[in-house]
């Protein structure tokens, strides 16, 4: 019985510690002179002020959307949080949007 319990406890500890590592803290930086509305489902819908920083913590797999056409309510995926992001990373949201708009245009 003890031989079965030990591997189970090790697995439980590993899965618990990886659950806590599932969130990443970011700073969203808007270096433009315009507000940037974003949509982060089940978290919030921030409106980044011009030349501002906003701290946020997001879980792995969380989608972040933006509005590629300001006159339209249609949103597009900006990015999905994955392993490529680092803790306390500063994301230049205005620059990411410009890159993403070009990608969408070329599709």
Coordinates of N, CA and C in Angstrom, one line a residue:
X1 N 0.8 -1.2 0.0 CA 0.0 0.0 0.0 C 0.9 1.3 0.0
X2 N 1.9 1.3 0.9 CA 2.8 2.4 0.9 C 3.5 2.6 -0.4
X3 N 3.9 1.6 -1.1 CA 4.5 1.6 -2.4 C 3.7 2.3 -3.4
X4 N 2.4 2.2 -3.3 CA 1.4 2.8 -4.3 C 1.2 4.3 -3.9
X5 N 1.2 4.5 -2.6 CA 0.9 5.9 -2.1 C 1.9 6.9 -2.4
X6 N 3.2 6.5 -2.3 CA 4.3 7.5 -2.6 C 4.3 8.0 -4.0
X7 N 4.2 7.2 -5.1 CA 4.1 7.8 -6.4 C 2.9 8.7 -6.6
X8 N 1.8 8.3 -6.0 CA 0.6 9.1 -6.1 C 0.8 10.5 -5.5
X9 N 1.5 10.6 -4.3 CA 1.7 11.8 -3.6 C 2.7 12.7 -4.4
X10 N 3.7 12.1 -5.0 CA 4.7 12.8 -5.9 C 4.0 13.4 -7.1
X11 N 3.1 12.6 -7.7 CA 2.3 13.1 -8.8 C 1.4 14.3 -8.4
X12 N 0.8 14.2 -7.3 CA -0.1 15.2 -6.8 C 0.6 16.5 -6.5
X13 N 1.8 16.4 -5.9 CA 2.6 17.6 -5.6 C 3.1 18.3 -6.9
X14 N 3.5 17.5 -7.9 CA 3.9 18.0 -9.2 C 2.8 18.7 -9.9
X15 N 1.6 18.1 -9.9 CA 0.5 18.7 -10.6 C 0.0 20.0 -9.9
X16 N 0.1 20.0 -8.6 CA -0.3 21.2 -7.9 C 0.7 22.3 -8.1
X17 N 1.9 22.1 -8.2 CA 2.9 23.1 -8.4 C 2.8 23.6 -9.8
X18 N 2.5 22.8 -10.8 CA 2.4 23.2 -12.2 C 1.1 24.0 -12.3
X19 N 0.1 23.8 -11.5 CA -1.2 24.6 -11.6 C -0.9 26.0 -11.2
X20 N -0.1 26.2 -10.2 CA 0.3 27.6 -9.8 C 1.1 28.3 -10.8
X21 N 1.9 27.5 -11.6 CA 2.7 28.1 -12.7 C 1.9 28.4 -13.9
X22 N 0.6 28.1 -13.9 CA -0.2 28.3 -15.1 C -0.6 29.8 -15.3
X23 N -0.3 30.7 -14.4 CA -0.6 32.1 -14.6 C 0.7 32.9 -14.8
X24 N 0.6 33.9 -15.7 CA 1.7 34.7 -16.0 C 1.3 36.2 -15.8
X25 N 2.2 36.9 -15.1 CA 2.0 38.3 -14.9 C 2.6 39.1 -16.0
X26 N 1.9 40.0 -16.6 CA 2.3 40.9 -17.7 C 2.2 42.3 -17.4
X27 N 2.9 43.1 -18.1 CA 2.5 44.6 -18.2 C 2.2 44.8 -19.7
X28 N 1.0 45.3 -19.9 CA 0.5 45.8 -21.2 C 0.9 47.2 -21.4
X29 N 1.8 47.5 -22.3 CA 2.2 48.9 -22.6 C 1.5 49.4 -23.9
X30 N 0.9 50.5 -23.8 CA 0.4 51.2 -25.0 C 1.2 52.4 -25.3
X31 N 2.1 52.3 -26.2 CA 3.0 53.4 -26.6 C 2.4 54.3 -27.6
X32 N 1.2 54.1 -28.0 CA 0.6 54.9 -29.1 C -0.1 56.1 -28.4
X33 N -0.6 57.0 -29.2 CA -1.3 58.2 -28.8 C -2.9 58.0 -28.8
X34 N -3.3 56.7 -29.0 CA -4.7 56.4 -29.0 C -5.0 55.3 -28.0
X35 N -6.3 55.4 -27.5 CA -6.7 54.3 -26.6 C -6.8 53.0 -27.4
X36 N -6.6 51.9 -26.7 CA -6.7 50.6 -27.3 C -7.7 49.7 -26.5
X37 N -8.9 49.5 -27.1 CA -9.8 48.6 -26.4 C -9.4 47.1 -26.7
X38 N -9.4 46.3 -25.7 CA -9.1 44.9 -25.8 C -10.3 44.1 -25.2
X39 N -10.4 42.8 -25.5 CA -11.4 41.9 -24.9 C -10.6 40.7 -24.4
X40 N -10.7 40.4 -23.1 CA -10.1 39.3 -22.5 C -11.3 38.5 -21.8
X41 N -11.8 37.5 -22.5 CA -13.0 36.8 -22.0 C -12.8 36.3 -20.6
X42 N -13.8 36.4 -19.8 CA -13.9 36.0 -18.4 C -12.9 36.6 -17.5
X43 N -12.2 37.7 -18.0 CA -11.3 38.4 -17.1 C -11.8 39.9 -17.1
X44 N -11.6 40.6 -18.2 CA -12.1 42.0 -18.2 C -12.0 42.5 -19.7
X45 N -12.5 43.7 -19.9 CA -12.4 44.3 -21.2 C -11.7 45.6 -21.0
X46 N -10.4 45.6 -20.9 CA -9.6 46.8 -20.6 C -9.6 47.8 -21.8
X47 N -9.5 49.1 -21.5 CA -9.3 50.1 -22.5 C -8.0 50.7 -22.1
X48 N -6.9 50.4 -22.9 CA -5.6 50.9 -22.5 C -5.5 52.4 -22.9
X49 N -5.2 53.2 -22.0 CA -5.0 54.6 -22.3 C -3.7 54.9 -23.0
X50 N -3.7 56.0 -23.8 CA -2.5 56.3 -24.5 C -1.3 56.4 -23.6
X51 N -0.1 56.0 -24.1 CA 1.2 56.1 -23.3 C 1.0 55.6 -21.9
X52 N 0.4 54.4 -21.7 CA 0.2 53.9 -20.4 C 0.7 52.4 -20.2
X53 N 0.8 52.0 -19.0 CA 1.1 50.6 -18.6 C 0.0 50.1 -17.8
X54 N -0.4 48.8 -18.0 CA -1.4 48.1 -17.2 C -0.9 46.8 -16.8
X55 N -0.9 46.5 -15.5 CA -0.5 45.2 -15.0 C -1.6 44.2 -15.1
X56 N -1.4 43.0 -15.4 CA -2.4 41.9 -15.5 C -1.8 40.6 -15.3
X57 N -2.6 39.6 -14.8 CA -2.2 38.2 -14.7 C -3.2 37.4 -15.5
X58 N -2.6 36.6 -16.4 CA -3.5 35.8 -17.2 C -3.0 34.3 -17.1
X59 N -4.0 33.4 -17.3 CA -3.7 32.0 -17.3 C -3.3 31.5 -18.6
X60 N -2.6 30.4 -18.7 CA -2.2 29.7 -19.9 C -3.5 29.4 -20.7
X61 N -3.4 29.6 -22.0 CA -4.6 29.3 -22.8 C -5.5 30.5 -23.0
X62 N -5.3 31.6 -22.2 CA -6.2 32.7 -22.2 C -6.1 33.4 -23.6
X63 N -7.2 33.7 -24.2 CA -7.2 34.5 -25.5 C -7.3 36.0 -25.2
X64 N -6.6 36.8 -25.9 CA -6.7 38.3 -25.9 C -7.1 38.7 -27.3
X65 N -8.2 39.5 -27.3 CA -8.7 40.0 -28.6 C -8.6 41.5 -28.7
X66 N -8.6 42.0 -30.0 CA -8.6 43.4 -30.3 C -9.5 43.7 -31.4
X67 N -9.7 44.9 -31.7 CA -10.6 45.3 -32.8 C -9.8 45.9 -34.0
X68 N -9.6 45.1 -35.0 CA -8.8 45.5 -36.1 C -9.3 46.7 -36.9
X69 N -10.6 46.8 -36.9 CA -11.3 48.0 -37.6 C -12.0 48.7 -36.5
X70 N -11.6 49.9 -36.2 CA -12.2 50.7 -35.1 C -13.7 51.0 -35.3
X71 N -14.1 51.0 -36.6 CA -15.5 51.3 -36.8 C -16.4 50.1 -36.8
X72 N -15.8 48.9 -36.5 CA -16.5 47.7 -36.5 C -16.4 47.1 -35.1
X73 N -17.5 46.3 -34.7 CA -17.5 45.6 -33.4 C -16.9 44.2 -33.5
X74 N -16.4 43.9 -34.7 CA -15.8 42.6 -35.0 C -14.4 42.5 -34.3
X75 N -14.2 41.5 -33.5 CA -12.9 41.4 -32.9 C -12.1 40.3 -33.6
X76 N -10.8 40.4 -33.3 CA -9.8 39.4 -33.9 C -8.9 39.0 -32.8
X77 N -8.4 37.8 -32.9 CA -7.4 37.3 -31.9 C -6.1 38.0 -32.0
X78 N -5.7 38.6 -30.9 CA -4.4 39.2 -30.8 C -3.3 38.2 -30.4
X79 N -3.5 37.4 -29.4 CA -2.6 36.3 -29.0 C -3.3 35.4 -28.0
X80 N -2.7 34.3 -27.8 CA -3.1 33.3 -26.8 C -1.9 33.1 -25.9
X81 N -2.1 33.2 -24.6 CA -1.1 33.0 -23.6 C -0.6 31.6 -23.7
X82 N 0.7 31.4 -23.9 CA 1.3 30.1 -23.9 C 2.7 30.1 -23.3
X83 N 3.4 29.0 -23.5 CA 4.7 28.9 -22.8 C 5.8 29.8 -23.3
X84 N 5.5 30.5 -24.5 CA 6.5 31.4 -25.0 C 6.6 32.7 -24.2
X85 N 5.6 33.0 -23.4 CA 5.5 34.2 -22.6 C 6.3 34.0 -21.3
X86 N 6.9 35.1 -20.8 CA 7.7 35.0 -19.5 C 7.0 35.8 -18.5
X87 N 7.3 35.4 -17.2 CA 6.8 36.2 -16.1 C 7.3 37.7 -16.2
X88 N 6.4 38.6 -15.8 CA 6.7 40.0 -15.8 C 7.2 40.6 -17.1
X89 N 6.8 40.0 -18.2 CA 7.1 40.5 -19.5 C 6.3 41.7 -19.8
X90 N 6.9 42.7 -20.5 CA 6.2 43.9 -21.0 C 5.8 43.6 -22.4
X91 N 4.5 43.7 -22.7 CA 4.0 43.5 -24.0 C 3.7 44.8 -24.6
X92 N 4.3 45.1 -25.8 CA 4.0 46.4 -26.5 C 2.8 46.1 -27.3
X93 N 1.6 46.4 -26.7 CA 0.3 46.0 -27.3 C 0.1 46.8 -28.7
X94 N 0.4 48.0 -28.7 CA 0.3 48.8 -30.0 C 1.1 48.1 -31.1
X95 N 2.3 47.7 -30.8 CA 3.1 47.0 -31.8 C 2.6 45.7 -32.2
X96 N 2.1 44.9 -31.2 CA 1.6 43.6 -31.5 C 0.3 43.7 -32.4
X97 N -0.5 44.7 -32.2 CA -1.7 44.9 -33.0 C -1.3 45.2 -34.4
X98 N -0.3 46.1 -34.6 CA 0.2 46.4 -36.0 C 0.6 45.1 -36.7
X99 N 1.4 44.3 -36.0 CA 1.9 43.1 -36.6 C 0.7 42.1 -37.0
X100 N -0.2 42.0 -36.0 CA -1.3 41.1 -36.2 C -2.2 41.6 -37.3
X101 N -2.4 42.9 -37.5 CA -3.2 43.5 -38.6 C -2.6 43.1 -39.9
X102 N -1.3 43.2 -40.0 CA -0.6 42.8 -41.3 C -0.8 41.3 -41.6
X103 N -0.7 40.5 -40.5 CA -0.9 39.0 -40.7 C -2.4 38.8 -41.2
X104 N -3.3 39.4 -40.6 CA -4.7 39.3 -41.0 C -5.0 39.7 -42.4
X105 N -4.3 40.8 -42.8 CA -4.5 41.4 -44.2 C -3.9 40.4 -45.2
X106 N -2.8 39.7 -44.9 CA -2.2 38.8 -45.8 C -2.9 37.5 -46.0
X107 N -3.9 37.2 -45.2 CA -4.6 35.9 -45.2 C -5.5 35.9 -46.4

